[in-house]
CSV table of C-alpha atoms in Angstrom, one decimal:
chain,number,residue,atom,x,y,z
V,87,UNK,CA,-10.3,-16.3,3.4
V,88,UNK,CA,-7.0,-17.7,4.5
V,89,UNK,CA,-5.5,-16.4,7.6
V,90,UNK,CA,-3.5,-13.2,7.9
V,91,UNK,CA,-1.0,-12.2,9.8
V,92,UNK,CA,1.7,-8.9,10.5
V,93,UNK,CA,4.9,-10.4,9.5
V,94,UNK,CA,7.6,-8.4,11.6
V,95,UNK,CA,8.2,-6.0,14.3
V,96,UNK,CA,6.5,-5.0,17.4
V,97,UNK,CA,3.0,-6.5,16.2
V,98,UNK,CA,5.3,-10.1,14.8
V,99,UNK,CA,2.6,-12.9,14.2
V,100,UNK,CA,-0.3,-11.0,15.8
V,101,UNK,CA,-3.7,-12.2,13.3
V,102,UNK,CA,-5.3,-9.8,11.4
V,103,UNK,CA,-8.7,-9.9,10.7
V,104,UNK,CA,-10.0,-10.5,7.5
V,105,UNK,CA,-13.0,-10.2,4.7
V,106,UNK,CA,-15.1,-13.5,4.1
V,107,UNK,CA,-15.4,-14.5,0.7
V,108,UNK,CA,-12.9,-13.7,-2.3
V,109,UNK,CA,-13.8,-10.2,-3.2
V,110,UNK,CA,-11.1,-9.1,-1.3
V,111,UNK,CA,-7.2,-10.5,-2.1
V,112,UNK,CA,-4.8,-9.3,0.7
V,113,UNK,CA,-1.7,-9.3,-0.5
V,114,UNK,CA,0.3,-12.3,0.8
V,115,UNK,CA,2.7,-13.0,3.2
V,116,UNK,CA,5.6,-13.5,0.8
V,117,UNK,CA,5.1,-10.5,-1.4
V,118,UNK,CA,4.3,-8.3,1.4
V,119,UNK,CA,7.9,-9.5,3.0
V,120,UNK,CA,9.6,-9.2,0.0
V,121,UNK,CA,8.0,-5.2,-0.3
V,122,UNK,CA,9.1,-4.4,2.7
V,123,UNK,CA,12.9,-6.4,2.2
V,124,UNK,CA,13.0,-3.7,-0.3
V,125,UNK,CA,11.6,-0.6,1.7
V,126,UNK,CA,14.1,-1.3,4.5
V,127,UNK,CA,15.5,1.9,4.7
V,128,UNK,CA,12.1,3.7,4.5
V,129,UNK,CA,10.0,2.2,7.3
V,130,UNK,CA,11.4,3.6,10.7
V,131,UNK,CA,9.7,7.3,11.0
V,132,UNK,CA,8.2,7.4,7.8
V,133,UNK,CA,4.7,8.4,6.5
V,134,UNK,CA,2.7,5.4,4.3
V,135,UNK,CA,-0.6,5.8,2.9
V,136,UNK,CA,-1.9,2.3,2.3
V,137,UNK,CA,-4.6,3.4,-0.8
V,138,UNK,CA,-7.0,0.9,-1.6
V,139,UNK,CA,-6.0,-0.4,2.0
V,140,UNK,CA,-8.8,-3.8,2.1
V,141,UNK,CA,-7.9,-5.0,5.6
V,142,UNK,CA,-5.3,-2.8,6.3
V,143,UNK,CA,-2.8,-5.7,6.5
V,144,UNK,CA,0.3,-3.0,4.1
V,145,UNK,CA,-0.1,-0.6,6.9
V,146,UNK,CA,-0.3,-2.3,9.7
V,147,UNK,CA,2.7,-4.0,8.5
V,148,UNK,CA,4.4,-0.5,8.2
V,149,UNK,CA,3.4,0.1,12.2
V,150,UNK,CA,4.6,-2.5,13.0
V,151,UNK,CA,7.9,-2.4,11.7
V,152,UNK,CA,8.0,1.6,12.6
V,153,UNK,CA,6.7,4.0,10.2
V,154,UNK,CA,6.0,7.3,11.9
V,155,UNK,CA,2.3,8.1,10.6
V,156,UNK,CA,0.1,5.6,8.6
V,157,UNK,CA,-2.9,6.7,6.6
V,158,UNK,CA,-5.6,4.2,5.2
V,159,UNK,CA,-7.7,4.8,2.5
V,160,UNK,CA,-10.5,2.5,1.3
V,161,UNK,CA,-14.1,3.7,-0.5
V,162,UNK,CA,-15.7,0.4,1.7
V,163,UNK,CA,-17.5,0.9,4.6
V,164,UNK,CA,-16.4,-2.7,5.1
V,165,UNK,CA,-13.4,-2.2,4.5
V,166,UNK,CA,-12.5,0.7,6.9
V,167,UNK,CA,-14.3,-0.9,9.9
V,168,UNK,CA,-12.2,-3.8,9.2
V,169,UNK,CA,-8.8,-1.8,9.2
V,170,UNK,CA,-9.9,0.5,12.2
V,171,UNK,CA,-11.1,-3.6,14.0
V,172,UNK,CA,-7.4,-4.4,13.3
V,173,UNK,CA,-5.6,-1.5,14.5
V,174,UNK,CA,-7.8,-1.7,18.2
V,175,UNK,CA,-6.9,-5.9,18.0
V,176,UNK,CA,-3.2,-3.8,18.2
V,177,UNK,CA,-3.8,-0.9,20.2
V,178,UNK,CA,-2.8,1.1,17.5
V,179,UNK,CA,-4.2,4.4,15.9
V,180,UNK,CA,-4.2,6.0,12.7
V,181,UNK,CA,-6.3,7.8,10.2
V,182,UNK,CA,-8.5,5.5,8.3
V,183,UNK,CA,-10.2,7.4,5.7
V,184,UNK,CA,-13.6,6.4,3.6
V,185,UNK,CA,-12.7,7.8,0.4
V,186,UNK,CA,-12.4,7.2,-3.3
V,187,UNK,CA,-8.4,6.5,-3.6
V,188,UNK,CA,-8.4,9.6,-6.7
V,189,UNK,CA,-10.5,12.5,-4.8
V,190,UNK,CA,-8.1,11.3,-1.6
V,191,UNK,CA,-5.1,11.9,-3.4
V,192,UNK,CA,-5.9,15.2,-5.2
V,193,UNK,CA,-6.2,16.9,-1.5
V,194,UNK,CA,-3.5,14.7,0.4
V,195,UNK,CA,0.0,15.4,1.6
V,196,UNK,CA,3.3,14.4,0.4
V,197,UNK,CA,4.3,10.4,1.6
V,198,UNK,CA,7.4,8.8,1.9
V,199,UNK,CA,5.6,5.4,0.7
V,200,UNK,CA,2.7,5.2,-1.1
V,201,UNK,CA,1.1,1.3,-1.6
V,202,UNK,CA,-1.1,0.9,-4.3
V,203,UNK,CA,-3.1,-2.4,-4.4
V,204,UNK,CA,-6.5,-1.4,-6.4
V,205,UNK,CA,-8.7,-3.9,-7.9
V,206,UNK,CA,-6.9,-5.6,-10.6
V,207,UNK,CA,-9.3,-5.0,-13.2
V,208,UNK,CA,-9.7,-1.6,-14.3
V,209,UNK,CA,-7.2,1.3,-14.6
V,210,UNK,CA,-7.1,2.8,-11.2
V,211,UNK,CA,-3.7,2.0,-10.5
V,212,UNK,CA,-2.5,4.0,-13.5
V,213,UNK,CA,-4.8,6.6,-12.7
V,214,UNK,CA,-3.9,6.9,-8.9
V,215,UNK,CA,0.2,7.0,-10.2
V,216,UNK,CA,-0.9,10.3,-12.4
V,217,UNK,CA,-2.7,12.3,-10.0
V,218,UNK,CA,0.6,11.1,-7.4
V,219,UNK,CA,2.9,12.7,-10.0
V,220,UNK,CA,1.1,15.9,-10.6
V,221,UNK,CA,0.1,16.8,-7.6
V,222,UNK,CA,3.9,16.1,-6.5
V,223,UNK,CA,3.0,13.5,-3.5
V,224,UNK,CA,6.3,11.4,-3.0
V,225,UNK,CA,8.7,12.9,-0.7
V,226,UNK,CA,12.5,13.5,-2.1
V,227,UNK,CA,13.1,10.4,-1.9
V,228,UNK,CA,9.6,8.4,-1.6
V,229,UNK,CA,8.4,5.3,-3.6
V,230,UNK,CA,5.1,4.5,-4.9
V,231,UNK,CA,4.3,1.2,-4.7
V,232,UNK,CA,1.7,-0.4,-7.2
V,233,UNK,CA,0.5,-4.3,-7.0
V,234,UNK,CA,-0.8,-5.5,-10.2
V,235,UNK,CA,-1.0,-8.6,-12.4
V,236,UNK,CA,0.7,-7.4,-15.8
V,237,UNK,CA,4.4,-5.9,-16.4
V,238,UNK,CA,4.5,-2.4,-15.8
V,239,UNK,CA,4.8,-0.2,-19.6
V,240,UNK,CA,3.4,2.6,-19.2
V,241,UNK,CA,4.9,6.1,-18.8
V,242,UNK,CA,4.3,8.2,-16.3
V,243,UNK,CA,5.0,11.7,-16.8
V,244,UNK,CA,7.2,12.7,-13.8
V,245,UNK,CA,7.8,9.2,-12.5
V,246,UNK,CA,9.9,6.9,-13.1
V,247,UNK,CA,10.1,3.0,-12.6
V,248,UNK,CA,12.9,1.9,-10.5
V,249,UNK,CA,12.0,-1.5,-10.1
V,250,UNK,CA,9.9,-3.9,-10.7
V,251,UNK,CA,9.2,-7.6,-9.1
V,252,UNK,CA,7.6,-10.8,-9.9
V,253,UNK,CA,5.8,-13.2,-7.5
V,254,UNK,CA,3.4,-15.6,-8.9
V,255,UNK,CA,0.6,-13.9,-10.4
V,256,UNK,CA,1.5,-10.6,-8.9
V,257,UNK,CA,4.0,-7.7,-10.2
V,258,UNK,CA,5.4,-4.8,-8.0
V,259,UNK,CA,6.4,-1.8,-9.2
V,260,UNK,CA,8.4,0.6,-7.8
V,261,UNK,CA,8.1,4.5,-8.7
V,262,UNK,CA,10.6,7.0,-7.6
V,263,UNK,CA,10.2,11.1,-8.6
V,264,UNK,CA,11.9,11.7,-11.7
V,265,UNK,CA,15.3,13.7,-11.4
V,266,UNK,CA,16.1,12.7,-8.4
């Protein structure tokens, strides 16, 4: 795979470690500084979950730049011994969680930013954004993030779509709590 790297903050051009092969896409460098040119004002002391986290590289991002409390979530063994080699490359801890991203999220905690990068085939991403709504898991004023190849239609009862981005191949879309 092609190199990786944390974009800004404390950890500024530190590699990452990465999955061989291509059955893994991190999101790249110029989305992932775009995401968090938009986050700017929620990074510094707040809590991320980086959800179908791969190599962690969303998260560790978020550290870097700040964020209070990161939690990773990946149902990969690979996957989290990749993250938890990446955060010791930094000397940094978190919780990095096996788990399936839907039984995670029906026990989990309210986050200020929630990244959602699942596979892009599949409905998980939709799924992931329901259970978020109903089991109330954005903060006030939190954002769910979801990285996915198609405009966002859908409705999703209790969120709403704030905005939504283009970059390449690649769509974000941005979820805020609805009536707030």
């Amino acid at each position: 795979g092609q190199a990786m790297r944390v974009i800004a903050g404390v950890h500024r051009s530190r590699p990452l470690a990465t999955f061989r092969g291509d059955e893994i896409r991190p999101t790249a460098d110029r989305v992932k500084e775009s995401l968090f040119n938009i986050l700017r004002n929620k990074v510094v002391g707040r809590r991320y979950l980086d959800l179908f986290a791969g190599t962690g590289g969303i998260g560790i991002e978020a550290i870097s730049r700040g964020a209070a409390e990161v939690v990773f979530v990946d149902q990969r063994r690979e996957s989290v011994a990749l993250v938890k080699k990446n955060l010791a490359l930094l000397k940094e801890e978190a919780e990095v969680v096996l788990s399936d991203a839907i039984a995670y999220l029906r026990r989990a905690e309210p986050f200020d930013v929630i990244f959602i990068d699942p596979p892009y085939a599949g409905a998980l991403g939709e799924a992931a954004l329901r259970v978020i709504a109903e089991n109330a898991l954005l903060t006030e004023d939190g954002v769910a993030v979801f990285e996915h190849e198609e405009p966002f239609a859908g409705e999703i009862p209790g969120l709403r779509k704030t905005d939504e981005r283009k970059y390449g191949r690649v769509y974000l879309s941005f979820f805020g709590r609805e009536g707030v």
